mmCIF file of C-alpha atoms in Angstrom:
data_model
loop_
_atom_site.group_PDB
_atom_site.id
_atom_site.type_symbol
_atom_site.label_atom_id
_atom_site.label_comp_id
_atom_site.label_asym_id
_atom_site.label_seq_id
_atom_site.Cartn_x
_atom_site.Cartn_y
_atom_site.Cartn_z
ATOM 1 C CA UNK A 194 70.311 -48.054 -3.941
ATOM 2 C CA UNK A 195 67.918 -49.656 -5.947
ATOM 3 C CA UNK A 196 67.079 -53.846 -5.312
ATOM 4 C CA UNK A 197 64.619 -56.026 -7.309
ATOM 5 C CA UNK A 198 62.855 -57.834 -4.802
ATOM 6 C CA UNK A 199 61.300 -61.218 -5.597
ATOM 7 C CA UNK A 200 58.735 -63.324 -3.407
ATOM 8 C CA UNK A 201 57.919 -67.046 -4.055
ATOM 9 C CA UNK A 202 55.306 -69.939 -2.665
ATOM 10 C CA UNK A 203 53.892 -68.617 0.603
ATOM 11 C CA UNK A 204 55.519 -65.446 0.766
ATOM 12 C CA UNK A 205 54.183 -64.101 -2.748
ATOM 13 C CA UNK A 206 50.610 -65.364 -1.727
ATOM 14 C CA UNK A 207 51.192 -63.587 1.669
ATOM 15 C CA UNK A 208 52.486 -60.576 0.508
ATOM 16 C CA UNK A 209 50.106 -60.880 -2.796
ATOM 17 C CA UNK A 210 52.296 -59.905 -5.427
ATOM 18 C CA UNK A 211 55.408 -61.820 -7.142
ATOM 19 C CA UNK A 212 58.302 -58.772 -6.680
ATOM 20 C CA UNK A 213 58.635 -54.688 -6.591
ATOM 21 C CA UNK A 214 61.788 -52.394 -6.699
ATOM 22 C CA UNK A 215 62.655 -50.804 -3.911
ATOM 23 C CA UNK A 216 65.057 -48.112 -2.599
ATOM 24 C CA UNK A 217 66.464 -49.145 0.373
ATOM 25 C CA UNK A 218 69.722 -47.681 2.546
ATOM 26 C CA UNK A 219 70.370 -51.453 3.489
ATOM 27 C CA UNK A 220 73.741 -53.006 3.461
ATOM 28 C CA UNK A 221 72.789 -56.834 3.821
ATOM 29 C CA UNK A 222 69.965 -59.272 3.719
ATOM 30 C CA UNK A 223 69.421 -58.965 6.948
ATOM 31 C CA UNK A 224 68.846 -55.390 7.223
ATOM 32 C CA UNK A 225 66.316 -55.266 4.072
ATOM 33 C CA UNK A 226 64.712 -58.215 5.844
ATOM 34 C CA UNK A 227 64.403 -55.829 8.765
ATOM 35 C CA UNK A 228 63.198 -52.893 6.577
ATOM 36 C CA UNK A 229 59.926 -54.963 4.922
ATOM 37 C CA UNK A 230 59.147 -56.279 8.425
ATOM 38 C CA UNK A 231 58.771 -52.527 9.474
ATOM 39 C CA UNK A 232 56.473 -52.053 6.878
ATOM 40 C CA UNK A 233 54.437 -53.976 8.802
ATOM 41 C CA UNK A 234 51.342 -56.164 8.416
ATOM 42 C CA UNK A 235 51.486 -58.842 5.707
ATOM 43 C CA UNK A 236 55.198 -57.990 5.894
ATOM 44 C CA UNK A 237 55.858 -58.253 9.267
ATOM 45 C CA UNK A 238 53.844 -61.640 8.844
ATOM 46 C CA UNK A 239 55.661 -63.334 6.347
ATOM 47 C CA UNK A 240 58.573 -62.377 6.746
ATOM 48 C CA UNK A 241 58.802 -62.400 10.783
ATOM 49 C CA UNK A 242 62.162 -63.069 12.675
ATOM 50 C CA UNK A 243 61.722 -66.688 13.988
ATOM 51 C CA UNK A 244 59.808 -67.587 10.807
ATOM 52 C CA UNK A 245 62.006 -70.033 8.692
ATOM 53 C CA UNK A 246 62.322 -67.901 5.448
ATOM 54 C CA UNK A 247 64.996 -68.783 2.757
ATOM 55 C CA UNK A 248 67.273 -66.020 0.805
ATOM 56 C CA UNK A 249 69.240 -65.384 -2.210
ATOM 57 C CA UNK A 250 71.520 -62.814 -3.213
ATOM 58 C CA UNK A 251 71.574 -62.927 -7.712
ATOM 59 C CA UNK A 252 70.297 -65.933 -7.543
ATOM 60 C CA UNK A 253 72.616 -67.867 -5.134
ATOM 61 C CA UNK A 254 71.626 -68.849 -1.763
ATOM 62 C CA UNK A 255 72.890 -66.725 0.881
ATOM 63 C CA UNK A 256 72.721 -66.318 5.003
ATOM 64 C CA UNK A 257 71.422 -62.676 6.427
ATOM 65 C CA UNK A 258 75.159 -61.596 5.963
ATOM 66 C CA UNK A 259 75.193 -60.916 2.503
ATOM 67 C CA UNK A 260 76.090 -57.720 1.346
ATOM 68 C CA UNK A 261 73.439 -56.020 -1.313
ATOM 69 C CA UNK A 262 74.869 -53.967 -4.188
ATOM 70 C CA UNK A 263 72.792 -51.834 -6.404
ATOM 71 C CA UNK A 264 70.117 -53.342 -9.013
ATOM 72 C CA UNK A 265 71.077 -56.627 -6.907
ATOM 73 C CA UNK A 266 68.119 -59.228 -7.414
ATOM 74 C CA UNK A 267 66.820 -60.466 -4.150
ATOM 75 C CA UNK A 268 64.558 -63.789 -3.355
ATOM 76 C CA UNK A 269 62.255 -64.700 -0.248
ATOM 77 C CA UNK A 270 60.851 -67.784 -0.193
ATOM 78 C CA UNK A 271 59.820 -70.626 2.528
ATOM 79 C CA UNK A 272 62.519 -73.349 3.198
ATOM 80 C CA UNK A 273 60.199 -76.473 1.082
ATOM 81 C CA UNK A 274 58.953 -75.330 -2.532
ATOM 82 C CA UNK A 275 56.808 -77.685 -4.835
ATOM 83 C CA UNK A 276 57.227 -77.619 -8.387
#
């Protein structure tokens, strides 16, 4: 399934870009988390298990449990954002 992917704060300046659309086989947050840490590098850096990164399934906050559905819209960010 397709997912719009969207990074914020520290994780877009990590990962330098803002979003991408990607085809993923994962059923939840968690799992997709999982699948851009194996990518590796800036990835596996900003996004690290243990690192305190927020989530949010369409827009509404959501735990690693959530379950992704196609063209879903998906948001990392760190836990504190400035305006």
């Amino acid at each position: 399934m397709k997912v719009r992917i969207r990074y914020f704060a520290s994780v877009r300046e990590a990962l330098s870009s803002s979003g991408e659309t990607v085809d993923t086989q994962a059923a939840t947050l968690a799992a997709l988390r999982d699948e851009l840490i194996a990518r590796g590098g800036a990835y596996a850096t900003a996004l690290a298990r243990g690192k305190a990164v927020r989530m949010a399934l369409d827009q509404l906050m959501s735990d690693e449990a959530a379950t992704l559905g196609d063209d879903c819209e998906v948001a990392f960010f760190p836990p504190v954002t400035g305006g």
